[in-house]
mmCIF file of C-alpha atoms and ligand atoms in Angstrom:
data_model
loop_
_atom_site.group_PDB
_atom_site.id
_atom_site.type_symbol
_atom_site.label_atom_id
_atom_site.label_comp_id
_atom_site.label_asym_id
_atom_site.label_seq_id
_atom_site.Cartn_x
_atom_site.Cartn_y
_atom_site.Cartn_z
ATOM 1 C CA MET U 7 -65.870 -11.859 80.090
ATOM 2 C CA LYS U 8 -63.776 -14.829 78.901
ATOM 3 C CA ILE U 9 -60.868 -15.784 81.122
ATOM 4 C CA LEU U 10 -58.090 -18.205 80.286
ATOM 5 C CA PHE U 11 -56.521 -19.720 83.386
ATOM 6 C CA TYR U 12 -52.841 -20.812 83.232
ATOM 7 C CA ASP U 13 -50.997 -23.214 85.496
ATOM 8 C CA THR U 14 -54.072 -24.731 86.960
ATOM 9 C CA LYS U 15 -54.302 -27.777 89.189
ATOM 10 C CA LYS U 16 -57.349 -29.734 90.290
ATOM 11 C CA TYR U 17 -57.741 -27.730 93.470
ATOM 12 C CA ASP U 18 -57.737 -24.405 91.497
ATOM 13 C CA LYS U 19 -60.364 -25.637 89.078
ATOM 14 C CA ASP U 20 -62.558 -27.043 91.879
ATOM 15 C CA SER U 21 -62.475 -23.862 93.892
ATOM 16 C CA PHE U 22 -63.133 -21.557 90.924
ATOM 17 C CA GLU U 23 -65.975 -23.737 89.639
ATOM 18 C CA LYS U 24 -67.547 -23.586 93.082
ATOM 19 C CA VAL U 25 -67.887 -19.791 92.964
ATOM 20 C CA LEU U 26 -68.645 -19.477 89.227
ATOM 21 C CA PRO U 27 -72.480 -19.679 89.608
ATOM 22 C CA GLN U 28 -72.291 -16.301 91.361
ATOM 23 C CA TYR U 29 -70.780 -14.805 88.212
ATOM 24 C CA PRO U 30 -72.993 -15.750 85.250
ATOM 25 C CA GLU U 31 -71.248 -13.308 82.876
ATOM 26 C CA ILE U 32 -67.905 -15.096 83.233
ATOM 27 C CA GLU U 33 -66.642 -17.982 81.093
ATOM 28 C CA MET U 34 -63.534 -19.844 82.194
ATOM 29 C CA ASP U 35 -61.119 -22.212 80.460
ATOM 30 C CA PHE U 36 -58.303 -23.926 82.308
ATOM 31 C CA LEU U 37 -54.834 -24.807 81.053
ATOM 32 C CA GLU U 38 -52.329 -26.893 82.974
ATOM 33 C CA THR U 39 -49.494 -25.239 81.169
ATOM 34 C CA ASP U 40 -48.083 -22.053 82.659
ATOM 35 C CA LEU U 41 -48.042 -18.624 81.019
ATOM 36 C CA SER U 42 -44.803 -18.078 78.994
ATOM 37 C CA VAL U 43 -43.697 -16.626 75.704
ATOM 38 C CA HIS U 44 -44.658 -19.902 74.022
ATOM 39 C CA THR U 45 -48.134 -20.192 75.555
ATOM 40 C CA ALA U 46 -49.276 -16.551 75.667
ATOM 41 C CA ARG U 47 -50.681 -16.828 72.110
ATOM 42 C CA LEU U 48 -53.283 -19.313 73.371
ATOM 43 C CA ALA U 49 -55.002 -16.324 74.930
ATOM 44 C CA LYS U 50 -56.321 -15.111 71.576
ATOM 45 C CA GLY U 51 -60.046 -14.469 71.890
ATOM 46 C CA TYR U 52 -59.940 -14.108 75.703
ATOM 47 C CA ASP U 53 -60.561 -10.807 77.570
ATOM 48 C CA ALA U 54 -58.346 -11.806 80.448
ATOM 49 C CA VAL U 55 -55.711 -14.277 81.528
ATOM 50 C CA CYS U 56 -55.372 -15.564 85.088
ATOM 51 C CA ALA U 57 -51.816 -16.225 86.159
ATOM 52 C CA PHE U 58 -50.002 -17.398 89.290
ATOM 53 C CA VAL U 59 -46.747 -17.073 91.179
ATOM 54 C CA SER U 60 -44.515 -18.903 88.730
ATOM 55 C CA SER U 61 -46.075 -17.481 85.547
ATOM 56 C CA ASP U 62 -43.891 -15.449 83.248
ATOM 57 C CA VAL U 63 -45.646 -12.106 82.938
ATOM 58 C CA GLY U 64 -42.567 -10.336 81.590
ATOM 59 C CA GLU U 65 -42.322 -7.821 78.784
ATOM 60 C CA GLN U 66 -42.351 -10.327 75.904
ATOM 61 C CA VAL U 67 -45.428 -12.136 77.263
ATOM 62 C CA ILE U 68 -47.244 -8.854 77.844
ATOM 63 C CA ARG U 69 -46.566 -7.820 74.235
ATOM 64 C CA VAL U 70 -47.981 -11.151 72.933
ATOM 65 C CA LEU U 71 -51.046 -10.799 75.190
ATOM 66 C CA GLU U 72 -51.603 -7.270 73.854
ATOM 67 C CA ALA U 73 -51.353 -8.514 70.285
ATOM 68 C CA LYS U 74 -53.945 -11.240 71.067
ATOM 69 C CA GLY U 75 -56.394 -8.612 72.422
ATOM 70 C CA VAL U 76 -56.070 -9.391 76.117
ATOM 71 C CA LYS U 77 -56.932 -6.396 78.276
ATOM 72 C CA LEU U 78 -56.568 -7.775 81.794
ATOM 73 C CA VAL U 79 -54.132 -9.890 83.800
ATOM 74 C CA LEU U 80 -55.695 -11.437 86.870
ATOM 75 C CA MET U 81 -53.040 -12.527 89.338
ATOM 76 C CA ARG U 82 -54.583 -15.100 91.651
ATOM 77 C CA CYS U 83 -52.013 -14.302 94.324
ATOM 78 C CA ALA U 84 -50.734 -11.397 96.414
ATOM 79 C CA GLY U 85 -47.166 -11.071 95.004
ATOM 80 C CA TYR U 86 -46.557 -9.642 91.520
ATOM 81 C CA ASN U 87 -42.778 -9.564 91.269
ATOM 82 C CA ASN U 88 -43.101 -11.715 88.096
ATOM 83 C CA VAL U 89 -45.145 -9.020 86.281
ATOM 84 C CA ASP U 90 -43.502 -6.323 84.152
ATOM 85 C CA LEU U 91 -45.739 -3.420 85.211
ATOM 86 C CA ASP U 92 -44.090 -0.898 82.900
ATOM 87 C CA ALA U 93 -44.769 -3.095 79.877
ATOM 88 C CA ALA U 94 -48.395 -3.731 81.057
ATOM 89 C CA HIS U 95 -48.884 0.022 81.478
ATOM 90 C CA GLU U 96 -47.479 0.722 78.004
ATOM 91 C CA CYS U 97 -49.697 -1.956 76.455
ATOM 92 C CA GLY U 98 -52.811 -0.696 78.229
ATOM 93 C CA ILE U 99 -53.171 -3.995 80.130
ATOM 94 C CA THR U 100 -54.622 -3.746 83.637
ATOM 95 C CA VAL U 101 -53.137 -5.996 86.350
ATOM 96 C CA LEU U 102 -55.308 -6.944 89.314
ATOM 97 C CA ARG U 103 -54.363 -9.212 92.181
ATOM 98 C CA VAL U 104 -55.701 -10.695 95.418
ATOM 99 C CA PRO U 105 -53.900 -8.712 98.060
ATOM 100 C CA GLY U 106 -55.099 -10.433 101.193
ATOM 101 C CA TYR U 107 -56.932 -13.668 100.694
ATOM 102 C CA SER U 108 -56.009 -15.272 103.964
ATOM 103 C CA PRO U 109 -52.973 -13.823 105.665
ATOM 104 C CA GLU U 110 -53.390 -16.326 108.487
ATOM 105 C CA ALA U 111 -52.944 -19.267 106.059
ATOM 106 C CA VAL U 112 -49.413 -18.105 105.183
ATOM 107 C CA ALA U 113 -48.532 -16.966 108.708
ATOM 108 C CA GLU U 114 -49.654 -20.323 110.162
ATOM 109 C CA HIS U 115 -47.523 -22.112 107.582
ATOM 110 C CA ALA U 116 -44.550 -19.938 108.558
ATOM 111 C CA MET U 117 -45.001 -20.888 112.180
ATOM 112 C CA ALA U 118 -45.575 -24.556 111.188
ATOM 113 C CA LEU U 119 -42.242 -24.514 109.361
ATOM 114 C CA ALA U 120 -40.513 -22.806 112.286
ATOM 115 C CA LEU U 121 -41.872 -25.345 114.815
ATOM 116 C CA ALA U 122 -41.328 -28.366 112.631
ATOM 117 C CA VAL U 123 -37.748 -27.571 111.747
ATOM 118 C CA ASN U 124 -36.939 -26.420 115.282
ATOM 119 C CA ARG U 125 -38.287 -29.618 116.876
ATOM 120 C CA ARG U 126 -36.954 -31.774 114.000
ATOM 121 C CA ILE U 127 -40.444 -33.126 113.320
ATOM 122 C CA HIS U 128 -39.310 -34.048 109.763
ATOM 123 C CA LYS U 129 -36.642 -36.345 111.200
ATOM 124 C CA GLY U 130 -38.761 -37.695 114.079
ATOM 125 C CA TYR U 131 -41.524 -38.689 111.655
ATOM 126 C CA ILE U 132 -39.170 -40.680 109.419
ATOM 127 C CA LYS U 133 -37.316 -42.232 112.338
ATOM 128 C CA VAL U 134 -40.408 -43.620 114.070
ATOM 129 C CA ARG U 135 -41.684 -45.081 110.803
ATOM 130 C CA GLU U 136 -38.427 -47.064 110.705
ATOM 131 C CA ASN U 137 -38.868 -48.279 114.301
ATOM 132 C CA ASN U 138 -36.097 -45.981 115.426
ATOM 133 C CA PHE U 139 -37.268 -44.457 118.711
ATOM 134 C CA SER U 140 -33.990 -42.808 119.564
ATOM 135 C CA LEU U 141 -34.146 -39.088 120.361
ATOM 136 C CA VAL U 142 -30.575 -38.311 119.384
ATOM 137 C CA GLY U 143 -30.443 -35.326 117.013
ATOM 138 C CA LEU U 144 -34.001 -34.200 117.776
ATOM 139 C CA THR U 145 -33.348 -31.557 120.507
ATOM 140 C CA GLY U 146 -35.049 -28.240 119.800
ATOM 141 C CA VAL U 147 -35.342 -24.920 121.656
ATOM 142 C CA ASN U 148 -38.301 -23.277 123.357
ATOM 143 C CA PHE U 149 -39.885 -20.354 121.571
ATOM 144 C CA TYR U 150 -41.396 -19.078 124.853
ATOM 145 C CA LYS U 151 -39.569 -15.867 125.979
ATOM 146 C CA LYS U 152 -37.399 -15.857 122.868
ATOM 147 C CA THR U 153 -37.350 -12.945 120.368
ATOM 148 C CA ALA U 154 -39.168 -13.178 117.073
ATOM 149 C CA GLY U 155 -38.017 -10.732 114.393
ATOM 150 C CA ILE U 156 -40.629 -10.148 111.700
ATOM 151 C CA VAL U 157 -39.492 -8.447 108.473
ATOM 152 C CA GLY U 158 -42.515 -6.785 106.881
ATOM 153 C CA THR U 159 -45.623 -6.331 109.016
ATOM 154 C CA GLY U 160 -48.317 -6.043 106.355
ATOM 155 C CA LYS U 161 -51.217 -8.511 106.433
ATOM 156 C CA ILE U 162 -49.192 -11.738 106.712
ATOM 157 C CA GLY U 163 -46.418 -10.297 108.877
ATOM 158 C CA ALA U 164 -48.997 -8.863 111.265
ATOM 159 C CA ALA U 165 -50.655 -12.298 111.533
ATOM 160 C CA MET U 166 -47.226 -13.801 112.230
ATOM 161 C CA CYS U 167 -46.614 -11.156 114.937
ATOM 162 C CA ARG U 168 -49.919 -12.147 116.596
ATOM 163 C CA ILE U 169 -48.997 -15.839 116.463
ATOM 164 C CA CYS U 170 -45.512 -15.243 117.941
ATOM 165 C CA HIS U 171 -47.022 -12.987 120.666
ATOM 166 C CA GLY U 172 -49.414 -15.847 121.490
ATOM 167 C CA PHE U 173 -46.404 -18.143 121.968
ATOM 168 C CA GLY U 174 -45.125 -15.747 124.665
ATOM 169 C CA MET U 175 -42.330 -14.400 122.484
ATOM 170 C CA ARG U 176 -40.975 -10.849 122.501
ATOM 171 C CA VAL U 177 -41.870 -9.571 119.035
ATOM 172 C CA ILE U 178 -39.680 -7.044 117.244
ATOM 173 C CA ALA U 179 -40.190 -5.960 113.635
ATOM 174 C CA TYR U 180 -38.725 -4.066 110.743
ATOM 175 C CA ASP U 181 -40.913 -2.379 108.159
ATOM 176 C CA LEU U 182 -40.634 0.765 106.043
ATOM 177 C CA TYR U 183 -44.165 1.647 107.290
ATOM 178 C CA PRO U 184 -44.774 0.459 110.859
ATOM 179 C CA ASN U 185 -48.216 -1.042 111.500
ATOM 180 C CA LYS U 186 -49.780 1.089 114.273
ATOM 181 C CA GLU U 187 -52.324 -1.634 115.159
ATOM 182 C CA LEU U 188 -49.544 -3.898 116.495
ATOM 183 C CA ASP U 189 -49.141 -2.220 119.857
ATOM 184 C CA PHE U 190 -47.273 -5.219 121.306
ATOM 185 C CA VAL U 191 -44.578 -5.045 118.621
ATOM 186 C CA GLU U 192 -41.347 -3.086 119.014
ATOM 187 C CA TYR U 193 -40.159 -1.623 115.716
ATOM 188 C CA VAL U 194 -36.356 -1.615 115.297
ATOM 189 C CA ASP U 195 -33.959 -0.993 112.459
ATOM 190 C CA PHE U 196 -32.994 -3.961 110.311
ATOM 191 C CA ASP U 197 -29.530 -4.464 111.871
ATOM 192 C CA THR U 198 -31.026 -4.549 115.357
ATOM 193 C CA LEU U 199 -33.615 -7.115 114.233
ATOM 194 C CA LEU U 200 -30.808 -9.274 112.802
ATOM 195 C CA ALA U 201 -28.766 -8.935 115.982
ATOM 196 C CA GLN U 202 -31.523 -9.631 118.471
ATOM 197 C CA SER U 203 -33.822 -12.213 116.885
ATOM 198 C CA ASP U 204 -33.883 -15.911 117.747
ATOM 199 C CA LEU U 205 -36.457 -16.501 115.008
ATOM 200 C CA ILE U 206 -36.479 -14.337 111.859
ATOM 201 C CA SER U 207 -39.444 -14.618 109.534
ATOM 202 C CA LEU U 208 -39.573 -12.813 106.167
ATOM 203 C CA HIS U 209 -42.912 -11.274 105.132
ATOM 204 C CA CYS U 210 -42.029 -8.363 102.887
ATOM 205 C CA PRO U 211 -42.617 -8.448 99.157
ATOM 206 C CA LEU U 212 -39.689 -8.947 96.796
ATOM 207 C CA THR U 213 -38.713 -5.614 95.275
ATOM 208 C CA GLU U 214 -35.659 -4.257 93.411
ATOM 209 C CA ASP U 215 -34.495 -2.744 96.728
ATOM 210 C CA ASN U 216 -34.576 -5.880 98.851
ATOM 211 C CA TYR U 217 -33.389 -8.529 96.337
ATOM 212 C CA HIS U 218 -30.945 -10.733 98.264
ATOM 213 C CA LEU U 219 -31.795 -8.967 101.523
ATOM 214 C CA ILE U 220 -30.355 -12.038 103.272
ATOM 215 C CA ASN U 221 -26.749 -12.433 102.150
ATOM 216 C CA THR U 222 -23.365 -13.145 103.701
ATOM 217 C CA GLU U 223 -23.160 -9.658 105.206
ATOM 218 C CA THR U 224 -26.603 -9.729 106.799
ATOM 219 C CA ILE U 225 -26.207 -13.372 107.856
ATOM 220 C CA GLN U 226 -23.105 -12.382 109.772
ATOM 221 C CA LYS U 227 -25.093 -9.785 111.685
ATOM 222 C CA MET U 228 -27.561 -12.456 112.938
ATOM 223 C CA LYS U 229 -27.359 -14.148 116.286
ATOM 224 C CA ASP U 230 -25.653 -17.545 116.267
ATOM 225 C CA GLU U 231 -28.152 -20.444 116.271
ATOM 226 C CA VAL U 232 -30.879 -18.283 114.689
ATOM 227 C CA ILE U 233 -33.925 -19.890 113.085
ATOM 228 C CA LEU U 234 -34.774 -18.419 109.654
ATOM 229 C CA VAL U 235 -38.084 -18.848 107.888
ATOM 230 C CA ASN U 236 -39.001 -17.561 104.439
ATOM 231 C CA THR U 237 -42.573 -17.823 103.171
ATOM 232 C CA SER U 238 -42.362 -14.625 101.110
ATOM 233 C CA ARG U 239 -40.259 -14.837 97.912
ATOM 234 C CA GLY U 240 -37.116 -16.859 97.120
ATOM 235 C CA GLY U 241 -35.183 -13.818 95.823
ATOM 236 C CA LEU U 242 -35.087 -12.314 99.274
ATOM 237 C CA ILE U 243 -32.373 -14.775 100.180
ATOM 238 C CA LYS U 244 -29.128 -15.296 98.299
ATOM 239 C CA THR U 245 -29.189 -19.078 98.402
ATOM 240 C CA GLU U 246 -25.427 -19.607 97.959
ATOM 241 C CA ASP U 247 -24.775 -17.376 100.971
ATOM 242 C CA LEU U 248 -27.482 -19.176 102.958
ATOM 243 C CA ILE U 249 -25.893 -22.539 102.201
ATOM 244 C CA ALA U 250 -22.459 -21.170 103.290
ATOM 245 C CA GLY U 251 -24.126 -19.889 106.488
ATOM 246 C CA ILE U 252 -25.757 -23.274 107.183
ATOM 247 C CA ARG U 253 -22.392 -25.019 106.588
ATOM 248 C CA SER U 254 -20.714 -22.642 109.043
ATOM 249 C CA LYS U 255 -23.380 -23.672 111.613
ATOM 250 C CA LYS U 256 -24.780 -20.133 111.902
ATOM 251 C CA PHE U 257 -28.371 -21.418 111.789
ATOM 252 C CA PHE U 258 -30.115 -23.617 114.285
ATOM 253 C CA ALA U 259 -32.745 -24.305 111.618
ATOM 254 C CA VAL U 260 -34.056 -22.992 108.343
ATOM 255 C CA GLY U 261 -37.612 -23.357 106.956
ATOM 256 C CA LEU U 262 -38.270 -22.357 103.364
ATOM 257 C CA ASP U 263 -41.577 -22.326 101.559
ATOM 258 C CA VAL U 264 -39.960 -20.323 98.754
ATOM 259 C CA TYR U 265 -36.467 -20.446 97.308
ATOM 260 C CA GLU U 266 -34.636 -19.041 94.347
ATOM 261 C CA GLU U 267 -34.785 -21.892 91.885
ATOM 262 C CA GLU U 268 -38.328 -22.969 92.709
ATOM 263 C CA THR U 269 -39.919 -21.844 89.417
ATOM 264 C CA ASN U 270 -39.505 -25.185 87.559
ATOM 265 C CA ASN U 271 -40.463 -27.187 90.589
ATOM 266 C CA VAL U 272 -43.410 -25.346 92.082
ATOM 267 C CA PHE U 273 -46.567 -27.482 92.077
ATOM 268 C CA GLU U 274 -44.997 -30.155 89.773
ATOM 269 C CA ASN U 275 -44.412 -33.818 90.493
ATOM 270 C CA ARG U 276 -40.785 -34.213 89.378
ATOM 271 C CA GLU U 277 -39.994 -37.475 91.188
ATOM 272 C CA ASP U 278 -38.644 -39.150 88.024
ATOM 273 C CA ASP U 279 -36.609 -36.152 86.849
ATOM 274 C CA ILE U 280 -32.928 -35.471 87.152
ATOM 275 C CA LEU U 281 -33.039 -31.904 88.450
ATOM 276 C CA GLU U 282 -31.086 -29.339 86.427
ATOM 277 C CA ASN U 283 -29.900 -27.390 89.463
ATOM 278 C CA SER U 284 -28.320 -28.592 92.674
ATOM 279 C CA THR U 285 -29.430 -25.894 95.076
ATOM 280 C CA THR U 286 -32.602 -27.637 96.148
ATOM 281 C CA ALA U 287 -30.760 -30.934 96.641
ATOM 282 C CA ARG U 288 -28.027 -29.212 98.630
ATOM 283 C CA LEU U 289 -30.568 -27.477 100.851
ATOM 284 C CA LEU U 290 -32.394 -30.768 101.389
ATOM 285 C CA SER U 291 -29.162 -32.484 102.386
ATOM 286 C CA PHE U 292 -28.983 -30.515 105.640
ATOM 287 C CA PRO U 293 -30.657 -32.078 108.695
ATOM 288 C CA ASN U 294 -31.795 -28.711 110.005
ATOM 289 C CA VAL U 295 -33.578 -27.495 106.858
ATOM 290 C CA ILE U 296 -37.158 -28.050 105.742
ATOM 291 C CA VAL U 297 -38.332 -27.027 102.295
ATOM 292 C CA THR U 298 -41.972 -26.949 101.200
ATOM 293 C CA SER U 299 -43.122 -26.060 97.722
ATOM 294 C CA HIS U 300 -44.834 -22.683 97.975
ATOM 295 C CA GLN U 301 -47.787 -24.097 99.873
ATOM 296 C CA GLY U 302 -48.224 -21.324 102.420
ATOM 297 C CA PHE U 303 -51.479 -20.198 100.778
ATOM 298 C CA LEU U 304 -52.969 -23.699 100.493
ATOM 299 C CA THR U 305 -55.964 -23.829 102.803
ATOM 300 C CA GLU U 306 -59.658 -24.264 101.918
ATOM 301 C CA GLU U 307 -60.399 -20.790 103.192
ATOM 302 C CA ALA U 308 -57.631 -19.140 101.162
ATOM 303 C CA LEU U 309 -58.569 -20.942 97.945
ATOM 304 C CA ALA U 310 -62.235 -19.883 98.328
ATOM 305 C CA SER U 311 -61.215 -16.293 99.003
ATOM 306 C CA ILE U 312 -58.760 -16.235 95.980
ATOM 307 C CA SER U 313 -61.486 -17.510 93.668
ATOM 308 C CA GLU U 314 -64.064 -15.022 94.841
ATOM 309 C CA THR U 315 -61.779 -12.007 94.697
ATOM 310 C CA THR U 316 -60.336 -12.982 91.286
ATOM 311 C CA LEU U 317 -63.750 -13.326 89.653
ATOM 312 C CA GLN U 318 -64.984 -10.171 91.392
ATOM 313 C CA ASN U 319 -61.888 -8.363 90.076
ATOM 314 C CA ALA U 320 -62.833 -9.515 86.573
ATOM 315 C CA MET U 321 -66.377 -8.213 86.959
ATOM 316 C CA ASP U 322 -65.184 -4.913 88.527
ATOM 317 C CA PHE U 323 -62.865 -4.406 85.518
ATOM 318 C CA LYS U 324 -65.766 -5.127 83.114
ATOM 319 C CA ASN U 325 -67.985 -2.667 84.987
ATOM 320 C CA GLY U 326 -65.220 -0.010 85.300
ATOM 321 C CA GLU U 327 -65.305 -0.237 89.110
ATOM 322 C CA ILE U 328 -61.812 -1.427 89.977
ATOM 323 C CA LYS U 329 -60.917 -1.484 93.695
ATOM 324 C CA GLU U 330 -57.726 0.519 94.175
ATOM 325 C CA ILE U 331 -56.377 -2.008 96.692
ATOM 326 C CA ASN U 332 -56.494 -4.786 94.088
ATOM 327 C CA LEU U 333 -54.973 -2.741 91.292
ATOM 328 C CA VAL U 334 -51.246 -3.293 90.711
ATOM 329 C CA SER U 335 -49.811 -0.120 89.271
ATOM 330 C CA ARG U 336 -46.306 1.064 88.456
HETATM 331 P P1 NAI M 29 -48.544 -6.630 102.418
HETATM 332 O O1 NAI M 29 -48.446 -5.726 101.222
HETATM 333 O O2 NAI M 29 -49.813 -6.592 103.250
HETATM 334 O O3 NAI M 29 -47.335 -6.342 103.417
HETATM 335 C C1 NAI M 29 -46.010 -6.214 102.998
HETATM 336 C C2 NAI M 29 -45.312 -5.350 104.041
HETATM 337 O O4 NAI M 29 -43.914 -5.383 103.759
HETATM 338 C C3 NAI M 29 -45.747 -3.897 104.056
HETATM 339 O O5 NAI M 29 -46.070 -3.494 105.387
HETATM 340 C C4 NAI M 29 -44.517 -3.161 103.471
HETATM 341 O O6 NAI M 29 -44.421 -1.842 104.044
HETATM 342 C C5 NAI M 29 -43.389 -4.031 103.945
HETATM 343 N N1 NAI M 29 -42.184 -3.907 103.170
HETATM 344 C C6 NAI M 29 -42.026 -3.649 101.852
HETATM 345 N N2 NAI M 29 -40.710 -3.633 101.520
HETATM 346 C C7 NAI M 29 -40.028 -3.899 102.669
HETATM 347 C C8 NAI M 29 -38.654 -3.995 102.977
HETATM 348 N N3 NAI M 29 -37.722 -3.830 102.068
HETATM 349 N N4 NAI M 29 -38.329 -4.296 104.267
HETATM 350 C C9 NAI M 29 -39.270 -4.451 105.198
HETATM 351 N N5 NAI M 29 -40.576 -4.335 104.959
HETATM 352 C C10 NAI M 29 -40.956 -4.066 103.726
HETATM 353 O O7 NAI M 29 -48.211 -8.068 101.872
HETATM 354 P P2 NAI M 29 -48.720 -9.454 102.493
HETATM 355 O O8 NAI M 29 -50.086 -9.797 102.021
HETATM 356 O O9 NAI M 29 -48.443 -9.499 103.954
HETATM 357 O O10 NAI M 29 -47.677 -10.489 101.718
HETATM 358 C C11 NAI M 29 -46.300 -10.420 101.906
HETATM 359 C C12 NAI M 29 -45.605 -11.305 100.917
HETATM 360 O O11 NAI M 29 -45.924 -12.682 101.188
HETATM 361 C C13 NAI M 29 -46.106 -11.155 99.442
HETATM 362 O O12 NAI M 29 -45.476 -10.091 98.806
HETATM 363 C C14 NAI M 29 -45.740 -12.505 98.841
HETATM 364 O O13 NAI M 29 -44.423 -12.353 98.326
HETATM 365 C C15 NAI M 29 -45.744 -13.421 100.015
HETATM 366 N N6 NAI M 29 -46.812 -14.471 99.935
HETATM 367 C C16 NAI M 29 -46.435 -15.799 99.961
HETATM 368 C C17 NAI M 29 -47.370 -16.789 99.923
HETATM 369 C C18 NAI M 29 -47.041 -18.246 99.989
HETATM 370 O O14 NAI M 29 -47.847 -19.111 99.634
HETATM 371 N N7 NAI M 29 -45.879 -18.620 100.517
HETATM 372 C C19 NAI M 29 -48.789 -16.451 99.737
HETATM 373 C C20 NAI M 29 -49.059 -15.036 99.734
HETATM 374 C C21 NAI M 29 -48.068 -14.099 99.818
#
């Protein structure tokens, strides 16, 4: 089983090489470049490609992969909104993913963003480094006894519910399929969640139905001074509407690990570039916004789990023993 890895960084290579000895039948090659129409042809001679959150696994790429003999796409992530599943199905290409490598890693990052941006840690850190010990502009709010509204209570959302519960918050949630294990959570409809939450954290996958779930209309339904956190997918929020909402002082704070125009930025050092879009710069210009670069998953535990499950997925495919939960189907 030969696998070509796209969009790899040192930490990916290190964690996959650590688990490789358990899988003697697998050979791996790593590319720094991401999967795209231009790079898909490099997969000639490989049984599988391994792609990530910003990879282009659209129809054209799938067709090139099919032509080069690739039978399997291994997503080393949970989300698969960047994969054209219809095209994969038509081309007989199986798509496997890592559905739950470490939900706590992402949920803890969501809470880290919420806390940091609420307490203006990003500003306090810079100020003190400049010998500015003034507290002006750093006032936050308590989370204790406030209401957390969690959108999507799958693995990550459930972990976020538990964290918020631990903070002494009232936890309400909206999900198409309520999670019965969360007996401390009150399920409400989406409008009620918007109207009652002091902290809203998004944990549902991006689908055709919820693209731009957060827009001018839904922002208007939120409480004033709400804190919004998105660690799920950028397309859940219509950024222009969010910026208008921030300008109108609707939000106390906003923490984003994902945002709409992240694709060219994610995991790249672009400090010498003139960026082609201004959305990121505009978001960063606000004192009550923190943006991180899709790093919610980035813990030692999560990387180890991603590597193990991805290579096990490859072996399961080879042996015809695919686990239903890891299979991404139309
Ligand atoms: P999951 O599949 O366990 O849970 C998703 C939940 O969302 C399910 O309970 C589902 O019923 C619910 N849902 C689906 N559509 C919905 C909608 N329109 N409104 C409300 N709820 C809806 O997924 P998991 O593992 O919790 O991951 C959630 C998302 O987090 C992923 O799809 C991915 O986009 C994102 N993610 C981000 C990472 C990061 O590094 N920032 C890392 C891993 C995942």
